[in-house]
PDB file of C-alpha atoms in Angstrom:
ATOM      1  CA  UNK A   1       2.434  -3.629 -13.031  1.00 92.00           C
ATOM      2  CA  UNK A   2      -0.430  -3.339 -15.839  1.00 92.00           C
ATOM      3  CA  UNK A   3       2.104  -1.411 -17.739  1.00 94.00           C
ATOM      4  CA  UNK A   4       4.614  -4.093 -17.867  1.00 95.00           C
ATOM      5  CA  UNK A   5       1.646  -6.393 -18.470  1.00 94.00           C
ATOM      6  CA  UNK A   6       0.558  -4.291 -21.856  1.00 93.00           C
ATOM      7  CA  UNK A   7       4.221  -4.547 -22.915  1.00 94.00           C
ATOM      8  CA  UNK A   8       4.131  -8.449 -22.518  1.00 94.00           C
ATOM      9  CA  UNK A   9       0.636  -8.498 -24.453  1.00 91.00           C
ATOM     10  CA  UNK A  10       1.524  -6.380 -27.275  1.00 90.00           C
ATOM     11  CA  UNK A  11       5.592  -8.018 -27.622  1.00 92.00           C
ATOM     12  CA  UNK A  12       4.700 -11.195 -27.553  1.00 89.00           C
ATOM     13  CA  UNK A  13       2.231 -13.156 -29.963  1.00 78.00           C
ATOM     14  CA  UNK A  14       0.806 -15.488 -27.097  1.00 76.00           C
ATOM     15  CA  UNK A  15       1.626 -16.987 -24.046  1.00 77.00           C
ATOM     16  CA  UNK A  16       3.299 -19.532 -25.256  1.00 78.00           C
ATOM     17  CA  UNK A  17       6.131 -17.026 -27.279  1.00 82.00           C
ATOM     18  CA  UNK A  18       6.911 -15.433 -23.879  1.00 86.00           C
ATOM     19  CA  UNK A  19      10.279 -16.336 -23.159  1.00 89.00           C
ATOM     20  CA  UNK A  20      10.674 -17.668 -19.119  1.00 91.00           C
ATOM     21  CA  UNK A  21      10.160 -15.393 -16.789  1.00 90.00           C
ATOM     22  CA  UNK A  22      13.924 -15.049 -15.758  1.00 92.00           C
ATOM     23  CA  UNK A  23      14.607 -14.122 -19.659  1.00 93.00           C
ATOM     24  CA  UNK A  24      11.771 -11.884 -19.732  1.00 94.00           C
ATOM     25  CA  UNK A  25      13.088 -10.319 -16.401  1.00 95.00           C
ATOM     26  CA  UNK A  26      16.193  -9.021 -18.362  1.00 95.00           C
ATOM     27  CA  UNK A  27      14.188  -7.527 -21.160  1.00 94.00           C
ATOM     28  CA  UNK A  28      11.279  -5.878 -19.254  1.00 95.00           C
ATOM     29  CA  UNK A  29      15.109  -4.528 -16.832  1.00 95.00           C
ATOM     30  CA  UNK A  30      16.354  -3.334 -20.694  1.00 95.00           C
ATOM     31  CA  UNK A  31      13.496  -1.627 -21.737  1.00 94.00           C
ATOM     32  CA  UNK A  32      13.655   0.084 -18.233  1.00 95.00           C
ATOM     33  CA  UNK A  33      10.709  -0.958 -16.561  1.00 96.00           C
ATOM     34  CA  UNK A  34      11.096  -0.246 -12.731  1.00 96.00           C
ATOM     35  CA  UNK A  35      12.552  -3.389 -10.564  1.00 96.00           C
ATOM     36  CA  UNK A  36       9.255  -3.502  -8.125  1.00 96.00           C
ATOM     37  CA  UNK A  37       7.159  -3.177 -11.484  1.00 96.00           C
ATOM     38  CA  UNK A  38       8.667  -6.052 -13.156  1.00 95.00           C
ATOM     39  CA  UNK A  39       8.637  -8.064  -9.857  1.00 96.00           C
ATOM     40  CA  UNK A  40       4.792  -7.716  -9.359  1.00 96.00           C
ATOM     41  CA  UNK A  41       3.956  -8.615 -12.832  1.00 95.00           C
ATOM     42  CA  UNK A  42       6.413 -11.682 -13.084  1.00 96.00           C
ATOM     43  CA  UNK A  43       4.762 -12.620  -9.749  1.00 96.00           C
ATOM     44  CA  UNK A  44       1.073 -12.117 -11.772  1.00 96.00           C
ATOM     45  CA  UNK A  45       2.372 -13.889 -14.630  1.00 94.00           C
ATOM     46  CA  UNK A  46       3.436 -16.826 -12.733  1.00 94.00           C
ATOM     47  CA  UNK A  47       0.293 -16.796 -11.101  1.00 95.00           C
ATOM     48  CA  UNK A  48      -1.604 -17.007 -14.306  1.00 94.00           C
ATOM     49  CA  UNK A  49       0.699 -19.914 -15.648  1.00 91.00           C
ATOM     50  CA  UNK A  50      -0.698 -22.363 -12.940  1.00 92.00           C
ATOM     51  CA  UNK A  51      -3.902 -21.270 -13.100  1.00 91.00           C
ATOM     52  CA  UNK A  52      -3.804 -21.997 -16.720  1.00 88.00           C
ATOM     53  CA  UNK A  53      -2.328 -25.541 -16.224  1.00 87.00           C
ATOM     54  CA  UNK A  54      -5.243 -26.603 -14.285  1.00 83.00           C
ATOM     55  CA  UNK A  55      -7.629 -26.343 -17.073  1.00 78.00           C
ATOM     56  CA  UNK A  56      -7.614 -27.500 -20.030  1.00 63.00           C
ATOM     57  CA  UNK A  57      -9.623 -25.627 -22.862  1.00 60.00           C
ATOM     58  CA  UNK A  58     -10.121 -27.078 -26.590  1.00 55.00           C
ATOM     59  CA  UNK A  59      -8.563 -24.027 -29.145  1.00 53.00           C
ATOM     60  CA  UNK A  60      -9.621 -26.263 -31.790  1.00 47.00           C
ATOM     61  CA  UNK A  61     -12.553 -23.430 -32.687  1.00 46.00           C
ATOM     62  CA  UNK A  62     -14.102 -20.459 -31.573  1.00 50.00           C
ATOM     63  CA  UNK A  63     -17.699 -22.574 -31.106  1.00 50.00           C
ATOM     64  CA  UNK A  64     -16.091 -24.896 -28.500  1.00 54.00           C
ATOM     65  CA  UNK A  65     -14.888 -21.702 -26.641  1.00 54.00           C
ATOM     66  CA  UNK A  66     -19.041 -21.401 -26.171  1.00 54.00           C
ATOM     67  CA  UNK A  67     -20.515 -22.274 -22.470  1.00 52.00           C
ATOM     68  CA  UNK A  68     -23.151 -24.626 -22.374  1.00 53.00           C
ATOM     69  CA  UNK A  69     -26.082 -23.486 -21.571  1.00 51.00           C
ATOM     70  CA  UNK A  70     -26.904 -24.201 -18.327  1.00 59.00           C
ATOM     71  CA  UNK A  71     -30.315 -23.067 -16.125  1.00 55.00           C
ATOM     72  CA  UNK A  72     -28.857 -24.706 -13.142  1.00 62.00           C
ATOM     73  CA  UNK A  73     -25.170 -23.153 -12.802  1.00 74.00           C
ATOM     74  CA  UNK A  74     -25.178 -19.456 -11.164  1.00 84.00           C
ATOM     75  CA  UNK A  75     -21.484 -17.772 -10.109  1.00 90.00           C
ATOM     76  CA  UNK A  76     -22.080 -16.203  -6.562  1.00 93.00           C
ATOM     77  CA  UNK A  77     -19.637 -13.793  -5.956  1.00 95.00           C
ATOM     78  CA  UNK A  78     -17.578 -13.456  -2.204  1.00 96.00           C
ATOM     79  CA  UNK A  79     -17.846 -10.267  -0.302  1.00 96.00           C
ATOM     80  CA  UNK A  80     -14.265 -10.281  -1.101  1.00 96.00           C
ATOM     81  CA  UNK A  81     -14.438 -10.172  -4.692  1.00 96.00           C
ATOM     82  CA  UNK A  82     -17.377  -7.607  -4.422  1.00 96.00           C
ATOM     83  CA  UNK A  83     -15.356  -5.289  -2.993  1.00 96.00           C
ATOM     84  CA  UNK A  84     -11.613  -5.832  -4.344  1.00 97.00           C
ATOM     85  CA  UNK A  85     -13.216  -5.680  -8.035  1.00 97.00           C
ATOM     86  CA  UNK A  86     -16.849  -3.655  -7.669  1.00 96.00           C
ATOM     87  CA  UNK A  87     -19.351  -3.613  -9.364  1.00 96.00           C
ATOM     88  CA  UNK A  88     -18.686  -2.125 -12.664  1.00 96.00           C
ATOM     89  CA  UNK A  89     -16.080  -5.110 -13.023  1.00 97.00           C
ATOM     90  CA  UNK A  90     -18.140  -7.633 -12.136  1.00 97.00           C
ATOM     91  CA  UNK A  91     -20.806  -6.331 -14.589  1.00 96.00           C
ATOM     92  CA  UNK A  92     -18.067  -6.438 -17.472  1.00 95.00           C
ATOM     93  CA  UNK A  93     -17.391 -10.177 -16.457  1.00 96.00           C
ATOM     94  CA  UNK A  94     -21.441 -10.816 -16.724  1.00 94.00           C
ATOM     95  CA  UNK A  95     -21.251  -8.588 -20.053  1.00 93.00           C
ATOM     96  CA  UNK A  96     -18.457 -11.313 -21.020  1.00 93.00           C
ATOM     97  CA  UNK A  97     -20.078 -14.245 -19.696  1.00 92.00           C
ATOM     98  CA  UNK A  98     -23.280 -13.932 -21.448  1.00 90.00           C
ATOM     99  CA  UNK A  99     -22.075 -13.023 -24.343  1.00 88.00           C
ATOM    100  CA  UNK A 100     -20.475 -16.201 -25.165  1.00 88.00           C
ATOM    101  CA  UNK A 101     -16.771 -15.215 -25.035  1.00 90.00           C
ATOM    102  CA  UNK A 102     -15.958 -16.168 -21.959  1.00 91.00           C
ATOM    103  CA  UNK A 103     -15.963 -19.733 -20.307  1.00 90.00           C
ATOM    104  CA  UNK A 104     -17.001 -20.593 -16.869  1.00 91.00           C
ATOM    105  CA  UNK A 105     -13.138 -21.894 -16.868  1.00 90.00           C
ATOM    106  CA  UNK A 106     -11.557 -18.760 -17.737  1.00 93.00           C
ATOM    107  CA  UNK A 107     -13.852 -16.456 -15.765  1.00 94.00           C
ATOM    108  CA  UNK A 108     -12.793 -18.407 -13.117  1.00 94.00           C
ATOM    109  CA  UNK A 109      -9.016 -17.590 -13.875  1.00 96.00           C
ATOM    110  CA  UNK A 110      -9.914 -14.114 -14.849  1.00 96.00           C
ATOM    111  CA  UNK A 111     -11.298 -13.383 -11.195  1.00 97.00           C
ATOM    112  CA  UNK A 112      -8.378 -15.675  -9.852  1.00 96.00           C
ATOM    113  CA  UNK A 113      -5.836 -13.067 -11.633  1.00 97.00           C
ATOM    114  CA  UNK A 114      -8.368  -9.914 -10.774  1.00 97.00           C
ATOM    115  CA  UNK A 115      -8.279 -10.252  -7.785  1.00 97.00           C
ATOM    116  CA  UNK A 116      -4.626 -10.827  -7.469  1.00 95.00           C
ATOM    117  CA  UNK A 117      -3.991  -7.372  -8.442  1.00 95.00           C
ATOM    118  CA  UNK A 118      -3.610  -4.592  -6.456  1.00 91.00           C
ATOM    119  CA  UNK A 119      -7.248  -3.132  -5.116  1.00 88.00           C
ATOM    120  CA  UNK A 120      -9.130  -1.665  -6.086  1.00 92.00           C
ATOM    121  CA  UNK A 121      -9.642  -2.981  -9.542  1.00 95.00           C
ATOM    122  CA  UNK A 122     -10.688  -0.609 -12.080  1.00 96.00           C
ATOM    123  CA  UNK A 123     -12.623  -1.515 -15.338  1.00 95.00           C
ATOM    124  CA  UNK A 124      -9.552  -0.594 -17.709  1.00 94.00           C
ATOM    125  CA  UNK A 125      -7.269  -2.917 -15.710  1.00 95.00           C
ATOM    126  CA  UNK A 126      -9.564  -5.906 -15.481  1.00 96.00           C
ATOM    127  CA  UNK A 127      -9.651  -5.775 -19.566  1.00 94.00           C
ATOM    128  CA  UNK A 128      -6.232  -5.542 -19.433  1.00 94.00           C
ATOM    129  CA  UNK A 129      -6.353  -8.927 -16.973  1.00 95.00           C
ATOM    130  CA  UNK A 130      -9.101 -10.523 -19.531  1.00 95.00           C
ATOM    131  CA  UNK A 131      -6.932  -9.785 -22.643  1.00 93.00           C
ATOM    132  CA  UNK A 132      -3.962 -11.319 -20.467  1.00 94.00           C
ATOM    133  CA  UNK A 133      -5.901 -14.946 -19.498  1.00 94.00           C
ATOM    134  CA  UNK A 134      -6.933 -14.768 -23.693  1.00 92.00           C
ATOM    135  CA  UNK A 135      -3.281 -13.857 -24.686  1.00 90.00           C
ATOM    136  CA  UNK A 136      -2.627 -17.158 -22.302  1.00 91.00           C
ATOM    137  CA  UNK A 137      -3.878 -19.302 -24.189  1.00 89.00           C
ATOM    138  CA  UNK A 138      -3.613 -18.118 -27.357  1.00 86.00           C
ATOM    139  CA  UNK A 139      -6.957 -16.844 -27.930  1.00 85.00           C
ATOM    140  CA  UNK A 140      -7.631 -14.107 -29.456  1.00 81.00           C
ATOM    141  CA  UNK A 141     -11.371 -12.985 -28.882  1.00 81.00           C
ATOM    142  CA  UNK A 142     -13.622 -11.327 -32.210  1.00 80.00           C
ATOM    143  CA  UNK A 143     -13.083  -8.142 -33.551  1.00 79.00           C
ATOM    144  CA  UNK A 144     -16.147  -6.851 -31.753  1.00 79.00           C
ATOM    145  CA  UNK A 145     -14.727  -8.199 -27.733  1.00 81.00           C
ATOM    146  CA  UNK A 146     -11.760  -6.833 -28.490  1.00 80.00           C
ATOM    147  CA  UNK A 147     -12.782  -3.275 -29.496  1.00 83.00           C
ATOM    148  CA  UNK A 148     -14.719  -3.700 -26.435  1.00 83.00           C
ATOM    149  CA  UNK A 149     -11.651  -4.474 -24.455  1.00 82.00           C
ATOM    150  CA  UNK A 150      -9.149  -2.093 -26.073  1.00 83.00           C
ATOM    151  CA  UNK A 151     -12.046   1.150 -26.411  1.00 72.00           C
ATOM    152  CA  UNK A 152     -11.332   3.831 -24.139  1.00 64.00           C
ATOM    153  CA  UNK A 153     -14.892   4.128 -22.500  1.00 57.00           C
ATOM    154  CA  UNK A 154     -14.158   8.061 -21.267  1.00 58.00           C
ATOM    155  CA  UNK A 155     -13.461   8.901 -24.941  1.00 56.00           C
ATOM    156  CA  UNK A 156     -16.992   8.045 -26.434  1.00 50.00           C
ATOM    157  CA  UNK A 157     -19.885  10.364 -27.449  1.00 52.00           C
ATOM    158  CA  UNK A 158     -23.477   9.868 -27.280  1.00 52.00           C
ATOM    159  CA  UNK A 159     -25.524   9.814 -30.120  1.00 48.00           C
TER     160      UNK A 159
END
């Protein structure tokens, strides 16, 4: 499934330029992605399409993409999620959080979509799942995020 999901992402400008799902059926079949494949991720992308139509999210500028600060708001996560996504995952979506890139909105959806993968969830597939909710709604995080979310953590050296 995260296969056919990269080959969305990187064919398609944003969410919106993704033809219907029925249309984009026949080309994922053409490009010979396998039938289950392409059924699970039409499924996911579905998914993510109504959980994107019950928020609405300014794209006016990056600075309203910003979380208020708030000392009162705290995101407690089920046992369910704890498990199905562990906690390397759920430190990237902290990582995310408090960095400013990523709304209480679309963490929401992010986790929604996370944990509708198949378990468990590694960290490499929940970037893949984060770049997904961004490519969405045609966001397209800094240069810095997405380094972080396209880097190959394995590869790197320390100094």
């Amino acid at each position: 499934m995260l296969e056919v999901l990269v080959f969305v992402y990187e064919n398609y400008w944003r969410g919106d330029a993704c033809p219907e799902l029925h249309a984009l059926e026949r080309k994922l079949s053409a490009h010979g992605f396998e039938p289950d494949e392409i059924h699970e991720a039409l499924v996911w992308l579905d998914g993510l399409n109504i959980a994107a139509q019950t928020i609405c999210l300014p794209q006016e500028t990056e600075a309203e993409w910003k979380p208020a600060p708030s000392d009162a708001a705290m995101r407690v996560y089920s046992v369910a999620e704890q498990d199905h996504l562990g906690a390397q995952c759920l430190g990237f979506v902290s990582f995310l959080e408090s960095s400013g890139v990523l709304p209480p909105a679309l963490r929401e959806i992010v986790l929604d979509r996370a944990m509708a993968a198949p378990a468990p969830v590694q960290l490499d597939a929940l970037k893949i799942i984060v770049l997904m909710v961004y490519w969405r709604f045609g966001h397209e995080p800094d240069a810095l995020i997405l380094d972080e979310l396209c880097d190959d953590s394995e590869d790197r050296v320390a100094h």
